[in-house]
PDB file of C-alpha atoms in Angstrom:
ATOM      1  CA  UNK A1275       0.000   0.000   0.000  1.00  0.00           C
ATOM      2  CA  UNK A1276       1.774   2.980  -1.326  1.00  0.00           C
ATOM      3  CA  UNK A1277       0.345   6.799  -1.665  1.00  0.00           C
ATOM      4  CA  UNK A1278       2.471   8.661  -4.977  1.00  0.00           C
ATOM      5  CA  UNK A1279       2.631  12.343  -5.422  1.00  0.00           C
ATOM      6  CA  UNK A1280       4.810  13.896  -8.327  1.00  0.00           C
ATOM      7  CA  UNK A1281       5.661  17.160  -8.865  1.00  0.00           C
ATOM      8  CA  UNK A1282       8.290  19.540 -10.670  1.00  0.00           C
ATOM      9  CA  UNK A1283       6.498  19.804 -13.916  1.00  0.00           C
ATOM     10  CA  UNK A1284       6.515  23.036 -15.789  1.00  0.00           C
ATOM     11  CA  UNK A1285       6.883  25.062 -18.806  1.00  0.00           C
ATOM     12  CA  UNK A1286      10.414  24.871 -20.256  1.00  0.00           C
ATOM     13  CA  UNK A1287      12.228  25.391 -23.457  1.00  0.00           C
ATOM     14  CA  UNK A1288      13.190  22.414 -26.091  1.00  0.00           C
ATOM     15  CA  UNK A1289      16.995  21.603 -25.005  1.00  0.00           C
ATOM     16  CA  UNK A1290      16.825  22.467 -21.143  1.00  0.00           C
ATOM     17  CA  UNK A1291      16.231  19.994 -18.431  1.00  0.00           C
ATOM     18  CA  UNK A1292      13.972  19.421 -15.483  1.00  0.00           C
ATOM     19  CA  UNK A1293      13.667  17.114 -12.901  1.00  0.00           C
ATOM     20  CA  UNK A1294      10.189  15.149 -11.484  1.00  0.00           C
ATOM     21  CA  UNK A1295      10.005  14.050  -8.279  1.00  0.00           C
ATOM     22  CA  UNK A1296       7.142  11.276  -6.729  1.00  0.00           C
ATOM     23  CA  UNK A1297       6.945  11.237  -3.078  1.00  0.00           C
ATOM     24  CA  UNK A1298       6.099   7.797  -1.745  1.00  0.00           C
ATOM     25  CA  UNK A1299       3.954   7.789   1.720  1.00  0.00           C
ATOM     26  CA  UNK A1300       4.464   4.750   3.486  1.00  0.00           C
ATOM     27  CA  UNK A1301       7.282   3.004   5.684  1.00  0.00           C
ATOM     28  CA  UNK A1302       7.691   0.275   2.531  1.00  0.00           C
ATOM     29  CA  UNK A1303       8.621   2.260  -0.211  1.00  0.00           C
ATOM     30  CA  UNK A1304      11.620  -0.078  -0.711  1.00  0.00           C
ATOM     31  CA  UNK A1305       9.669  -3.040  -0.840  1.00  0.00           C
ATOM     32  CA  UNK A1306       8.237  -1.454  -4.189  1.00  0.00           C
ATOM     33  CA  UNK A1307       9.625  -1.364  -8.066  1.00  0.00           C
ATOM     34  CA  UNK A1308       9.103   1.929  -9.321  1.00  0.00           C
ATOM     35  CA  UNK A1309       7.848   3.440 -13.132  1.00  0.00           C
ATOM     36  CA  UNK A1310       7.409   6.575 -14.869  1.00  0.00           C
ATOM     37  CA  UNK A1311       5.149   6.891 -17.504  1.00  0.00           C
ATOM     38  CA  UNK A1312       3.519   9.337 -19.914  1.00  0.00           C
ATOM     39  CA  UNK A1313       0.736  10.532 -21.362  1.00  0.00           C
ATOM     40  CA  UNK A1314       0.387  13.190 -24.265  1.00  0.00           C
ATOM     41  CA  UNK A1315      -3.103  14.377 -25.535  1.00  0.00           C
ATOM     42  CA  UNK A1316      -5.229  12.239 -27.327  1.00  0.00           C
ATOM     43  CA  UNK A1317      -2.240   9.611 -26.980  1.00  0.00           C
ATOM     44  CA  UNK A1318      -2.572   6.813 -24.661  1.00  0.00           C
ATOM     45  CA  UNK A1319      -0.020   6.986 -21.358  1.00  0.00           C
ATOM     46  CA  UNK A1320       3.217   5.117 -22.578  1.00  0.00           C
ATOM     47  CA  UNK A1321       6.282   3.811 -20.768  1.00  0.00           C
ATOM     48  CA  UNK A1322       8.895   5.727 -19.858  1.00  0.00           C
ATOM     49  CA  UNK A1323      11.389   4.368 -17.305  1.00  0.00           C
ATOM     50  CA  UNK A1324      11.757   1.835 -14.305  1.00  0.00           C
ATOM     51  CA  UNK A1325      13.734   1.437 -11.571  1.00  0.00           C
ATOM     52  CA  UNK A1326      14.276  -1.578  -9.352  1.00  0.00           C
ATOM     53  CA  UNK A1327      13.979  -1.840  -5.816  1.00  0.00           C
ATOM     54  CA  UNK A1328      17.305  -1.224  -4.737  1.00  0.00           C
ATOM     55  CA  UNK A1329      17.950   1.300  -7.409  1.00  0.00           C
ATOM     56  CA  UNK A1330      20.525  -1.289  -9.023  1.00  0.00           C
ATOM     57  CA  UNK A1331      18.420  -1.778 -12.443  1.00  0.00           C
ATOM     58  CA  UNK A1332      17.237   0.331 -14.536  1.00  0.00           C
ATOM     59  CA  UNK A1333      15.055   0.258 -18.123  1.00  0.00           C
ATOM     60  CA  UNK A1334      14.103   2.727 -20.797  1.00  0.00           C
ATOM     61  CA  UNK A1335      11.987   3.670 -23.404  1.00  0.00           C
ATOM     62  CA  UNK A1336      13.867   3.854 -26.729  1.00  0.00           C
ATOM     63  CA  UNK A1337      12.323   7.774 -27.307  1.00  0.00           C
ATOM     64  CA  UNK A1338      13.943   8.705 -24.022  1.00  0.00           C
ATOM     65  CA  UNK A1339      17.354   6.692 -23.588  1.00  0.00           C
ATOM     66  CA  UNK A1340      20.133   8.887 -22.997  1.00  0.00           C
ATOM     67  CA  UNK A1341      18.522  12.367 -22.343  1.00  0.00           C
ATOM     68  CA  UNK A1342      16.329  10.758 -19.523  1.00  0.00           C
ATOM     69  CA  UNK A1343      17.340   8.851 -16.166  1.00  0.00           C
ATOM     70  CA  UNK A1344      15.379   7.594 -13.414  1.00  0.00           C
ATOM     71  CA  UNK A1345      16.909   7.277 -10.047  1.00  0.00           C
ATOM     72  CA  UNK A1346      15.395   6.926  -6.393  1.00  0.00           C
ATOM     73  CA  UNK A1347      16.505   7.650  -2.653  1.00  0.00           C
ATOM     74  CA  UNK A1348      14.895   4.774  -0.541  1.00  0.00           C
ATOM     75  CA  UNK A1349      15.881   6.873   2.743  1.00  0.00           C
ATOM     76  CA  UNK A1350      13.676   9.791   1.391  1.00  0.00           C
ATOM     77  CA  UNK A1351      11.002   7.683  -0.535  1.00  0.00           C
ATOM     78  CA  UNK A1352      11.357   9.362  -3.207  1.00  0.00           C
ATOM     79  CA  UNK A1353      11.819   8.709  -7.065  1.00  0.00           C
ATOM     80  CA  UNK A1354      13.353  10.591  -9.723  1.00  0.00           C
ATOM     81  CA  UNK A1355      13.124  11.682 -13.503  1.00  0.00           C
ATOM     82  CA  UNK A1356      15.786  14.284 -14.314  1.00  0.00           C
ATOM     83  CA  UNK A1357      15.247  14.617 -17.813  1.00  0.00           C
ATOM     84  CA  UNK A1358      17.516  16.696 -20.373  1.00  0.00           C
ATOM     85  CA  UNK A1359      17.299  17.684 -23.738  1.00  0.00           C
ATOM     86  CA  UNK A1360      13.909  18.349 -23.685  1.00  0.00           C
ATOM     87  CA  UNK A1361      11.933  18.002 -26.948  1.00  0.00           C
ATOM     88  CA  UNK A1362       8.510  19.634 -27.974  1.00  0.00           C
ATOM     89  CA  UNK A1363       7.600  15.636 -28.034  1.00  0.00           C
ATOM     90  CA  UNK A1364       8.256  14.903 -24.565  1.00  0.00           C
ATOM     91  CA  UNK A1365       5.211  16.632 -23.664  1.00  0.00           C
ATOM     92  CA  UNK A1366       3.122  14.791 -21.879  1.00  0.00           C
ATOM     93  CA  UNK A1367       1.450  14.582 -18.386  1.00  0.00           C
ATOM     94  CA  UNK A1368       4.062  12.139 -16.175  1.00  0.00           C
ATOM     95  CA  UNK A1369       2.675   9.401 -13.619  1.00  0.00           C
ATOM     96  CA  UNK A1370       4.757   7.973 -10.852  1.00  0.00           C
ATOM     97  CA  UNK A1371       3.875   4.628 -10.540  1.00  0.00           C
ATOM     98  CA  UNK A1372       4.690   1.727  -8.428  1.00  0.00           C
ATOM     99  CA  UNK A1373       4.753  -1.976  -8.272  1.00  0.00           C
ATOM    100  CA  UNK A1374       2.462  -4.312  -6.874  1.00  0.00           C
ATOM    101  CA  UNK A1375       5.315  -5.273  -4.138  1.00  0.00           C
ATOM    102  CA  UNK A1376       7.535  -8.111  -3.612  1.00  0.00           C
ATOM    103  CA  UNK A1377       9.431  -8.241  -7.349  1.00  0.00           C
ATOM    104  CA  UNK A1378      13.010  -7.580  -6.409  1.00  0.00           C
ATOM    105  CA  UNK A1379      14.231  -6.959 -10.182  1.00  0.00           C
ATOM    106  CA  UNK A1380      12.629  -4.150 -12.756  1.00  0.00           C
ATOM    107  CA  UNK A1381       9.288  -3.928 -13.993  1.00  0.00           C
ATOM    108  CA  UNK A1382       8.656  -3.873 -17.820  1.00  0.00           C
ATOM    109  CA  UNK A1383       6.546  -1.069 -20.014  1.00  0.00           C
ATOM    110  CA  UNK A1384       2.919  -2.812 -18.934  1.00  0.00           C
ATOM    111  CA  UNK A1385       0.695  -0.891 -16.922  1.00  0.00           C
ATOM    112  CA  UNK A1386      -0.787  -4.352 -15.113  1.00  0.00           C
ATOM    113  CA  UNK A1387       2.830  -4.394 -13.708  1.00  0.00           C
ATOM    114  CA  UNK A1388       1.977  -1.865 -11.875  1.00  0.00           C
ATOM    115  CA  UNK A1389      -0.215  -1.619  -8.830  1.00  0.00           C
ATOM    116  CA  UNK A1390      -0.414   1.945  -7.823  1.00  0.00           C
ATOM    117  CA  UNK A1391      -0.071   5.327  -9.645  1.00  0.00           C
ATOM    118  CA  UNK A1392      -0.055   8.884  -8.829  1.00  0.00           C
ATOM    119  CA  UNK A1393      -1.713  11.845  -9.822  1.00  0.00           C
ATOM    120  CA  UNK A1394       0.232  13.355 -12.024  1.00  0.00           C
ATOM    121  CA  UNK A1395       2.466  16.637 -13.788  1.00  0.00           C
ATOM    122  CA  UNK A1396       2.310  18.502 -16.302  1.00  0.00           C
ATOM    123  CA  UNK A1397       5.998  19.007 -18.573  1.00  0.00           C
ATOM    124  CA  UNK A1398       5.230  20.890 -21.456  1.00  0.00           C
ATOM    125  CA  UNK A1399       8.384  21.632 -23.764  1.00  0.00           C
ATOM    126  CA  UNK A1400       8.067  24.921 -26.320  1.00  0.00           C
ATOM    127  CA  UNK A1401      10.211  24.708 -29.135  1.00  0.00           C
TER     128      UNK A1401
END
């Protein structure tokens, strides 16, 4: 049983970075996988990243590999997107999401993977 708020969403230019941040409530949050996902208008949500419990895997969507990492700080339960070289395509409202508990390695692009999701932010990239 997990509780997810993101936040750090905003306006910013293509080529600049920001970074997203999902607050886990709970005294588990290292019992759970993490994911990002996105969703754009009229698009349905789409992976984005995972992270495994311990931080020590990682996965990626091909449209965000190398500008785009996803990190987490089990002492804070909290999970991170820092995400650079924004493009106009990487807007999209971002969901935290997290596991349904108990997998120790990282989840996969699936939404059924995951168990819990947050309420979302907005990132919107001008060009």
């Amino acid at each position: 049983q997990v509780h997810l708020v993101e936040s750090g969403g905003g306006l910013v230019q293509a080529g600049t970075s920001l970074r997203l941040s999902c607050a886990a409530s709970g005294r588990d949050f290292s019992n759970y996988a993490m994911g990002w996902f996105r969703q754009a208008p009229g698009k349905e949500r789409e992976f984005v990243a995972a992270i495994s419990r311990s931080g020590g895997s990682t996965r990626y969507a091909d449209s965000v590999k190398g500008r785009f990492t996803i990190s987490r700080d089990n002492a804070k339960n909290t999970v991170y997107l820092q995400m650079n070289s924004l493009k106009p395509e990487d807007t999209a409202v971002y969901y935290c999401a997290a596991g349904w508990g108990a997998y120790t390695g990282v989840l996969g692009p699936t939404e059924k993977e995951y168990g819990y999701w947050g309420q979302g932010t907005q990132v919107t990239v001008s060009s």
